[in-house]
CSV table of C-alpha atoms in Angstrom, one decimal:
chain,number,residue,atom,x,y,z
C,859,MET,CA,0.1,-0.2,-0.1
C,860,ALA,CA,1.6,3.5,-1.4
C,861,GLU,CA,-0.9,5.4,1.5
C,862,ILE,CA,-0.2,9.3,2.7
C,863,LYS,CA,-1.1,9.8,5.8
C,864,LEU,CA,-0.7,13.2,6.9
C,865,GLU,CA,-1.1,14.0,11.1
C,866,LYS,CA,-0.9,17.2,12.8
C,867,ILE,CA,1.9,18.1,10.3
C,868,VAL,CA,3.5,21.5,11.7
C,869,LYS,CA,6.7,23.8,9.5
C,870,ASP,CA,8.1,26.3,11.6
C,871,TYR,CA,11.0,28.4,9.2
C,872,GLY,CA,11.7,29.8,13.2
C,873,PRO,CA,9.5,31.7,14.5
C,874,VAL,CA,7.7,31.9,11.5
C,875,ARG,CA,4.9,29.0,10.6
C,876,ALA,CA,4.1,28.3,7.6
C,877,ILE,CA,1.8,25.1,7.9
C,878,HIS,CA,-0.9,25.0,10.5
C,879,GLY,CA,-1.1,21.0,12.1
C,880,VAL,CA,-2.6,19.8,8.9
C,881,ASP,CA,-4.3,16.6,8.6
C,882,LEU,CA,-4.8,14.4,5.1
C,883,HIS,CA,-5.0,10.9,4.1
C,884,VAL,CA,-3.9,10.4,0.4
C,885,ARG,CA,-5.4,6.4,-0.4
C,886,ASP,CA,-3.3,4.6,-2.5
C,887,GLY,CA,-3.4,4.4,-5.8
C,888,GLU,CA,-4.9,8.1,-5.3
C,889,PHE,CA,-4.4,11.2,-7.8
C,890,VAL,CA,-4.4,14.5,-5.0
C,891,ALA,CA,-3.9,18.7,-6.5
C,892,PHE,CA,-2.6,20.9,-3.8
C,893,VAL,CA,-3.9,23.8,-5.3
C,894,GLY,CA,-3.4,27.7,-4.7
C,895,PRO,CA,-2.4,31.6,-4.9
C,896,SER,CA,1.4,31.4,-3.9
C,897,GLY,CA,2.7,31.1,-0.2
C,898,CYS,CA,0.1,29.4,1.0
C,899,GLY,CA,2.6,26.1,2.1
C,900,LYS,CA,1.7,23.5,-1.0
C,901,SER,CA,5.3,23.5,-2.2
C,902,THR,CA,6.3,23.2,1.4
C,903,MET,CA,4.0,20.0,2.0
C,904,LEU,CA,5.4,18.5,-1.1
C,905,ARG,CA,8.9,18.3,0.2
C,906,MET,CA,7.8,17.8,3.7
C,907,ILE,CA,6.6,14.4,2.0
C,908,ALA,CA,10.1,13.6,-0.6
C,909,GLY,CA,12.1,14.7,2.7
C,910,LEU,CA,13.4,17.9,1.3
C,911,GLU,CA,12.2,19.9,3.7
C,912,THR,CA,12.3,18.4,7.4
C,913,ILE,CA,9.2,18.0,9.6
C,914,SER,CA,8.7,20.5,12.6
C,915,GLY,CA,6.1,18.6,14.1
C,916,GLY,CA,2.8,16.2,13.7
C,917,THR,CA,3.9,11.8,11.9
C,918,LEU,CA,3.8,11.3,8.1
C,919,GLN,CA,3.2,7.6,7.3
C,920,ILE,CA,4.2,6.2,3.6
C,921,GLY,CA,2.5,3.0,3.1
C,922,GLY,CA,1.9,2.3,6.8
C,923,LYS,CA,6.0,3.2,7.7
C,924,VAL,CA,6.3,7.3,9.5
C,925,VAL,CA,8.9,8.7,7.3
C,926,ASN,CA,9.6,11.7,10.0
C,927,ASP,CA,14.0,10.8,10.2
C,928,ILE,CA,14.1,9.3,6.9
C,929,GLU,CA,16.3,10.3,4.0
C,930,PRO,CA,14.6,11.1,0.5
C,931,ARG,CA,16.2,8.1,-0.7
C,932,GLY,CA,14.7,5.6,1.5
C,933,ARG,CA,11.3,7.1,1.1
C,934,ASP,CA,10.2,5.6,-2.7
C,935,VAL,CA,9.3,8.6,-3.7
C,936,ALA,CA,9.6,9.9,-7.4
C,937,MET,CA,9.7,13.8,-7.5
C,938,VAL,CA,9.1,16.3,-11.2
C,939,PHE,CA,10.1,19.6,-10.6
C,940,GLN,CA,9.1,22.1,-12.8
C,941,ASP,CA,12.7,22.9,-14.4
C,942,TYR,CA,13.3,19.5,-15.4
C,943,ALA,CA,16.1,20.1,-13.8
C,944,LEU,CA,17.9,17.4,-16.2
C,945,TYR,CA,21.4,16.6,-17.3
C,946,PRO,CA,22.7,18.5,-20.2
C,947,HIS,CA,26.0,16.9,-21.1
C,948,MET,CA,23.5,13.1,-20.9
C,949,THR,CA,21.9,11.4,-23.5
C,950,ASN,CA,18.5,11.6,-22.5
C,951,ALA,CA,18.9,7.8,-22.5
C,952,ASP,CA,20.7,8.5,-19.6
C,953,ASN,CA,19.0,10.6,-18.1
C,954,ILE,CA,16.1,8.8,-17.8
C,955,GLY,CA,18.8,6.1,-16.3
C,956,PHE,CA,20.5,7.9,-13.8
C,957,GLY,CA,19.0,6.5,-10.8
C,958,LEU,CA,19.0,3.3,-11.6
C,959,LYS,CA,22.6,3.5,-12.6
C,960,MET,CA,23.4,4.6,-9.0
C,961,ARG,CA,21.9,2.0,-7.8
C,962,GLY,CA,24.4,-0.7,-8.7
C,963,TRP,CA,22.0,-2.0,-12.1
C,964,LYS,CA,22.9,-3.7,-14.8
C,965,ALA,CA,23.9,-2.0,-18.2
C,966,LYS,CA,21.1,-4.4,-19.9
C,967,ASP,CA,18.7,-4.0,-17.5
C,968,ILE,CA,19.0,0.0,-17.6
C,969,ALA,CA,18.2,-0.1,-20.9
C,970,LEU,CA,15.6,-2.0,-20.6
C,971,ARG,CA,13.5,0.1,-18.2
C,972,VAL,CA,14.3,3.2,-20.1
C,973,ALA,CA,13.1,1.6,-23.4
C,974,GLU,CA,9.5,1.0,-21.7
C,975,THR,CA,9.9,3.2,-20.4
C,976,ALA,CA,10.5,5.5,-23.6
C,977,ARG,CA,7.6,3.6,-25.4
C,978,ILE,CA,5.0,4.2,-22.9
C,979,LEU,CA,5.7,8.7,-22.7
C,980,GLN,CA,6.5,8.2,-26.1
C,981,ILE,CA,9.7,9.2,-26.6
C,982,GLU,CA,11.8,6.6,-28.6
C,983,PRO,CA,13.2,8.9,-30.8
C,984,TYR,CA,14.8,11.3,-29.0
C,985,LEU,CA,16.8,9.0,-26.2
C,986,ASP,CA,20.4,9.1,-28.2
C,987,ARG,CA,19.8,13.0,-28.2
C,988,ARG,CA,20.8,16.1,-25.3
C,989,PRO,CA,18.1,17.9,-23.1
C,990,GLY,CA,19.1,21.0,-25.0
C,991,GLN,CA,17.7,19.6,-28.2
C,992,LEU,CA,14.4,18.8,-26.8
C,993,SER,CA,11.0,21.4,-26.8
C,994,GLY,CA,9.3,22.4,-23.3
C,995,GLY,CA,7.6,19.3,-23.4
C,996,GLN,CA,9.3,16.5,-24.4
C,997,ARG,CA,12.6,18.1,-21.8
C,998,GLN,CA,9.1,17.4,-19.2
C,999,ARG,CA,8.8,14.0,-20.4
C,1000,VAL,CA,11.9,13.0,-20.0
C,1001,ALA,CA,11.7,14.3,-16.5
C,1002,MET,CA,8.6,12.5,-15.9
C,1003,GLY,CA,10.5,9.3,-17.4
C,1004,ARG,CA,13.3,9.3,-14.8
C,1005,ALA,CA,11.2,9.5,-12.4
C,1006,ILE,CA,8.9,5.9,-13.7
C,1007,VAL,CA,11.6,4.4,-14.0
C,1008,ARG,CA,12.0,4.1,-11.1
C,1009,GLU,CA,8.7,1.8,-10.7
C,1010,PRO,CA,8.5,3.9,-7.8
C,1011,SER,CA,5.4,4.4,-4.8
C,1012,VAL,CA,4.7,7.4,-4.5
C,1013,PHE,CA,4.3,10.4,-7.1
C,1014,LEU,CA,5.4,14.1,-6.6
C,1015,PHE,CA,4.7,17.1,-8.9
C,1016,ASP,CA,6.4,20.7,-8.0
C,1017,GLU,CA,4.6,22.5,-11.1
C,1018,PRO,CA,5.7,20.8,-13.9
C,1019,LEU,CA,4.2,22.5,-16.4
C,1020,SER,CA,4.7,26.1,-15.2
C,1021,ASN,CA,7.4,26.2,-18.0
C,1022,LEU,CA,5.2,25.4,-20.9
C,1023,ASP,CA,2.8,27.9,-23.0
C,1024,ALA,CA,-0.5,27.3,-23.1
C,1025,LYS,CA,-0.8,24.4,-26.1
C,1026,LEU,CA,1.8,22.1,-24.3
C,1027,ARG,CA,0.3,22.3,-21.2
C,1028,VAL,CA,-2.6,20.9,-22.5
C,1029,GLU,CA,-1.2,17.8,-23.8
C,1030,MET,CA,0.9,17.3,-20.7
C,1031,ARG,CA,-1.7,17.7,-18.6
C,1032,THR,CA,-3.4,14.7,-21.2
C,1033,GLN,CA,-0.4,12.5,-21.3
C,1034,ILE,CA,-0.1,13.1,-16.8
C,1035,LYS,CA,-4.3,11.8,-16.9
C,1036,ARG,CA,-3.1,9.0,-19.1
C,1037,LEU,CA,-0.9,8.2,-17.2
C,1038,HIS,CA,-1.9,7.9,-14.0
C,1039,ALA,CA,-4.7,5.7,-15.4
C,1040,MET,CA,-2.3,3.7,-16.9
C,1041,LEU,CA,0.7,3.2,-14.3
C,1042,GLY,CA,-1.9,4.1,-11.3
C,1043,THR,CA,0.0,5.0,-8.0
C,1044,THR,CA,-0.1,6.9,-6.0
C,1045,THR,CA,0.2,10.7,-7.1
C,1046,VAL,CA,0.7,14.0,-5.2
C,1047,TYR,CA,0.5,17.4,-7.6
C,1048,VAL,CA,1.3,20.7,-6.8
C,1049,THR,CA,-0.3,23.5,-8.8
C,1050,HIS,CA,-1.5,27.3,-8.2
C,1051,ASP,CA,-3.3,26.6,-11.4
C,1052,GLN,CA,-7.1,24.9,-11.0
C,1053,THR,CA,-7.4,24.5,-13.9
C,1054,GLU,CA,-4.5,21.3,-14.1
C,1055,ALA,CA,-5.9,20.2,-10.3
C,1056,MET,CA,-9.7,20.7,-11.3
C,1057,THR,CA,-8.7,18.3,-14.4
C,1058,LEU,CA,-6.3,16.1,-13.3
C,1059,ALA,CA,-6.8,15.5,-9.8
C,1060,ASP,CA,-9.3,12.6,-8.1
C,1061,ARG,CA,-9.4,15.3,-4.8
C,1062,VAL,CA,-8.4,18.8,-4.7
C,1063,VAL,CA,-7.1,20.3,-1.6
C,1064,VAL,CA,-7.4,23.6,-1.3
C,1065,LEU,CA,-4.5,25.2,0.5
C,1066,ARG,CA,-4.3,29.3,2.2
C,1067,GLY,CA,-2.3,30.7,4.5
C,1068,GLY,CA,-0.5,27.0,6.0
C,1069,HIS,CA,-4.1,25.3,6.1
C,1070,ILE,CA,-6.5,23.3,4.4
C,1071,VAL,CA,-9.5,25.5,4.0
C,1072,GLN,CA,-12.0,22.4,1.5
C,1073,GLU,CA,-11.1,19.4,0.0
C,1074,GLY,CA,-13.0,16.7,-2.4
C,1075,PRO,CA,-13.9,15.7,-6.3
C,1076,PRO,CA,-12.9,19.2,-8.0
C,1077,ILE,CA,-17.0,19.2,-8.9
C,1078,GLU,CA,-18.0,19.3,-4.9
C,1079,LEU,CA,-15.7,22.3,-5.1
C,1080,TYR,CA,-16.8,23.9,-7.9
C,1081,GLU,CA,-20.6,22.7,-6.8
C,1082,LYS,CA,-20.8,23.5,-3.2
C,1083,PRO,CA,-17.4,25.7,-2.0
C,1084,ASN,CA,-17.4,26.0,1.8
C,1085,CYS,CA,-16.5,29.7,1.6
C,1086,ARG,CA,-16.0,32.8,-0.7
C,1087,PHE,CA,-12.2,31.7,-1.5
C,1088,VAL,CA,-12.4,28.7,-2.9
C,1089,GLY,CA,-15.7,29.4,-4.5
C,1090,GLU,CA,-13.2,32.2,-6.6
C,1091,PHE,CA,-10.5,30.5,-6.9
C,1092,ILE,CA,-12.2,27.4,-8.2
C,1093,GLY,CA,-13.6,28.2,-11.0
C,1094,SER,CA,-13.1,29.8,-14.4
C,1095,PRO,CA,-13.4,32.6,-14.9
C,1096,GLN,CA,-14.0,33.2,-11.8
C,1097,MET,CA,-17.1,33.8,-9.9
C,1098,ASN,CA,-19.0,37.1,-9.4
C,1099,VAL,CA,-19.2,37.6,-5.8
C,1100,PHE,CA,-21.7,40.8,-5.0
C,1101,GLY,CA,-23.0,42.1,-1.6
C,1102,GLY,CA,-25.6,42.8,-0.7
C,1103,VAL,CA,-27.7,43.1,2.6
C,1104,VAL,CA,-31.7,40.7,3.3
C,1105,ASP,CA,-34.6,42.4,4.2
C,1106,ARG,CA,-37.1,40.1,5.6
C,1107,SER,CA,-39.7,43.4,5.6
C,1108,GLY,CA,-41.9,42.3,3.0
C,1109,GLY,CA,-42.2,38.8,5.0
C,1110,ALA,CA,-39.8,36.2,2.3
C,1111,PRO,CA,-36.6,37.2,2.0
C,1112,ARG,CA,-34.9,39.2,-0.5
C,1113,LEU,CA,-31.3,40.2,-0.5
C,1114,ARG,CA,-30.8,44.1,-1.8
C,1115,ILE,CA,-27.9,45.0,-3.7
C,1116,GLY,CA,-28.0,48.6,-4.0
C,1117,GLU,CA,-31.3,49.2,-7.0
C,1118,THR,CA,-31.9,45.5,-7.9
C,1119,ALA,CA,-33.8,43.2,-5.1
C,1120,LEU,CA,-33.7,39.2,-5.7
C,1121,ASP,CA,-35.5,36.7,-3.8
C,1122,LEU,CA,-33.3,34.1,-1.5
C,1123,GLY,CA,-35.4,31.5,-0.2
C,1124,GLU,CA,-35.2,30.5,3.1
C,1125,ILE,CA,-31.2,31.5,3.7
C,1126,ALA,CA,-30.1,31.7,7.2
C,1127,ALA,CA,-29.2,35.1,7.9
C,1128,PHE,CA,-31.1,37.7,10.1
C,1129,ASP,CA,-33.0,41.0,8.7
C,1130,GLY,CA,-30.3,43.2,8.1
C,1131,THR,CA,-27.0,41.1,7.6
C,1132,ARG,CA,-24.5,41.4,5.1
C,1133,ILE,CA,-24.1,38.4,3.2
C,1134,ASP,CA,-22.6,38.4,-0.2
C,1135,LEU,CA,-24.0,36.6,-3.4
C,1136,GLY,CA,-22.4,34.8,-5.8
C,1137,ILE,CA,-22.6,33.9,-9.2
C,1138,ARG,CA,-20.6,31.8,-11.8
C,1139,PRO,CA,-20.4,33.5,-15.6
C,1140,GLU,CA,-21.3,30.0,-17.2
C,1141,HIS,CA,-24.7,30.0,-15.2
C,1142,LEU,CA,-25.7,33.2,-16.2
C,1143,GLU,CA,-27.6,33.3,-19.5
C,1144,ARG,CA,-29.8,36.2,-21.4
C,1145,THR,CA,-33.4,36.9,-21.1
C,1146,ASP,CA,-36.3,38.3,-22.5
C,1147,SER,CA,-36.7,41.7,-20.4
C,1148,ASP,CA,-39.6,40.2,-18.6
C,1149,LYS,CA,-38.0,37.3,-17.8
C,1150,SER,CA,-34.9,38.8,-16.4
C,1151,LEU,CA,-33.4,39.0,-12.9
C,1152,LEU,CA,-30.0,41.3,-13.8
C,1153,HIS,CA,-30.3,44.1,-15.6
C,1154,PRO,CA,-25.8,44.9,-15.9
C,1155,MET,CA,-24.5,47.0,-18.5
C,1156,VAL,CA,-22.1,45.7,-21.2
C,1157,GLU,CA,-18.6,47.1,-20.9
C,1158,VAL,CA,-16.7,44.9,-23.1
C,1159,PHE,CA,-17.2,41.9,-24.2
C,1160,GLU,CA,-14.8,38.6,-26.0
C,1161,PRO,CA,-16.2,36.2,-28.9
C,1162,LEU,CA,-14.4,32.5,-28.0
C,1163,GLY,CA,-15.3,31.2,-30.8
C,1164,SER,CA,-16.9,28.3,-28.4
C,1165,ASP,CA,-18.8,30.8,-25.6
C,1166,THR,CA,-19.2,35.0,-25.9
C,1167,MET,CA,-17.7,36.5,-22.5
C,1168,ALA,CA,-19.5,39.5,-21.4
C,1169,ILE,CA,-18.0,41.5,-18.8
C,1170,CYS,CA,-20.4,44.4,-17.6
C,1171,ASN,CA,-21.1,46.6,-15.4
C,1172,PHE,CA,-23.9,45.7,-12.6
C,1173,GLU,CA,-24.7,47.6,-9.1
C,1174,GLY,CA,-21.0,49.6,-9.7
C,1175,GLN,CA,-18.9,46.0,-9.8
C,1176,GLU,CA,-18.3,43.6,-12.7
C,1177,MET,CA,-19.4,41.6,-13.6
C,1178,THR,CA,-18.7,38.5,-15.9
C,1179,ALA,CA,-21.3,36.5,-17.8
C,1180,ARG,CA,-20.4,33.7,-19.9
C,1181,LEU,CA,-22.7,33.3,-23.5
C,1182,ASP,CA,-24.0,31.4,-26.0
C,1183,PRO,CA,-21.2,32.3,-29.1
C,1184,LYS,CA,-24.0,33.2,-31.2
C,1185,VAL,CA,-25.5,35.9,-28.8
C,1186,SER,CA,-25.3,39.5,-30.1
C,1187,LEU,CA,-23.4,42.8,-27.8
C,1188,ARG,CA,-22.9,45.8,-28.4
C,1189,PRO,CA,-20.7,48.1,-25.6
C,1190,ASN,CA,-22.0,51.0,-23.3
C,1191,ALA,CA,-25.5,48.2,-23.8
C,1192,PRO,CA,-27.8,47.1,-21.3
C,1193,ILE,CA,-27.8,43.4,-21.2
C,1194,HIS,CA,-30.8,41.7,-19.6
C,1195,LEU,CA,-29.6,38.4,-17.3
C,1196,GLY,CA,-31.2,35.4,-16.2
C,1197,PHE,CA,-30.2,32.2,-13.8
C,1198,ASP,CA,-31.8,29.3,-11.5
C,1199,PRO,CA,-31.4,30.2,-7.9
C,1200,ALA,CA,-29.9,26.9,-7.5
C,1201,ASN,CA,-26.4,27.9,-9.0
C,1202,LEU,CA,-26.3,31.0,-6.2
C,1203,HIS,CA,-24.3,30.6,-3.5
C,1204,PHE,CA,-24.5,33.1,-0.1
C,1205,PHE,CA,-21.5,33.9,2.4
C,1206,ASP,CA,-21.2,35.5,5.2
C,1207,SER,CA,-19.2,39.3,4.3
C,1208,GLU,CA,-17.1,38.7,8.0
C,1209,SER,CA,-16.6,35.3,7.4
C,1210,GLY,CA,-16.7,34.3,4.0
C,1211,GLN,CA,-17.9,31.2,5.0
C,1212,ARG,CA,-20.9,29.5,3.2
C,1213,LEU,CA,-24.2,29.7,4.4
C,1214,SER,CA,-26.2,27.0,5.3
C,1215,GLU,CA,-31.1,27.2,4.3
C,1216,VAL,CA,-32.7,26.6,6.7
């Protein structure tokens, strides 16, 4: 079993605490992504699992064995770095097989394992070349090959695609997902890109300030974020969030946002409570004026082929709507937008926590 258990893990840098008592269980064969803004602690967590950072407190287990004081080479993990970390003077075949050579493998056995790894990653034609003769995507495949060839219990990825252009990132995401489906190796993947996390992982762990804010399947974080931070961080384009005040003077609660009043349903909030309403751009649609609920002003729009992004002004705040690609829009003109109330999210304005329904 290659499960990973973090129990009350703490990391201190002198008087500064970077990781605050984190508990996490990565199941055998699971693909887990750590995601969050810069400085949230995701790379520090990964490096502690790898043994590249000491643990200040708590217990780390890999495969049921406590590894707090075990050197990286004894943890049976392989790490793929952001900058590839390849030896420029070696051929790609030698780079892939270098770890096996250091472990005393015979040249014949290394060659067989390297050839099989290259076949899996589709880099067989490049084995006799050096890293400097490859594209960024090809170099990253060689770096992945160096990790795969050892057949470790755990793969660790530290923002491996951040140096690639947009097209290559999409290609490599597919390659990594296909690789995990093929090998089934327990994988922990660090990224600042929530799209990578959502498309690759079985489970996403959102970090902020050294704490786990929320964890769960990607669709769960998307549909039911437990706080405003997760709601705005997960999903692209970002969730629209507007501050308003609960008004129960008419009986049924309504949310007043400037001159707009929206029905709330039965939400657990008292009259006069300030709450934030969230709605994703893809959950807004253009409607006839008699059916519309929001009346923003279009400022600019971006035709993308598959859809059109309308950036609007709603009650003095910016709103983004992801609309049908054939929609006709004009700058500085009003637009009427509707939505399904089931797609609304409500957060406490002070704590940012999700508000529950009655």
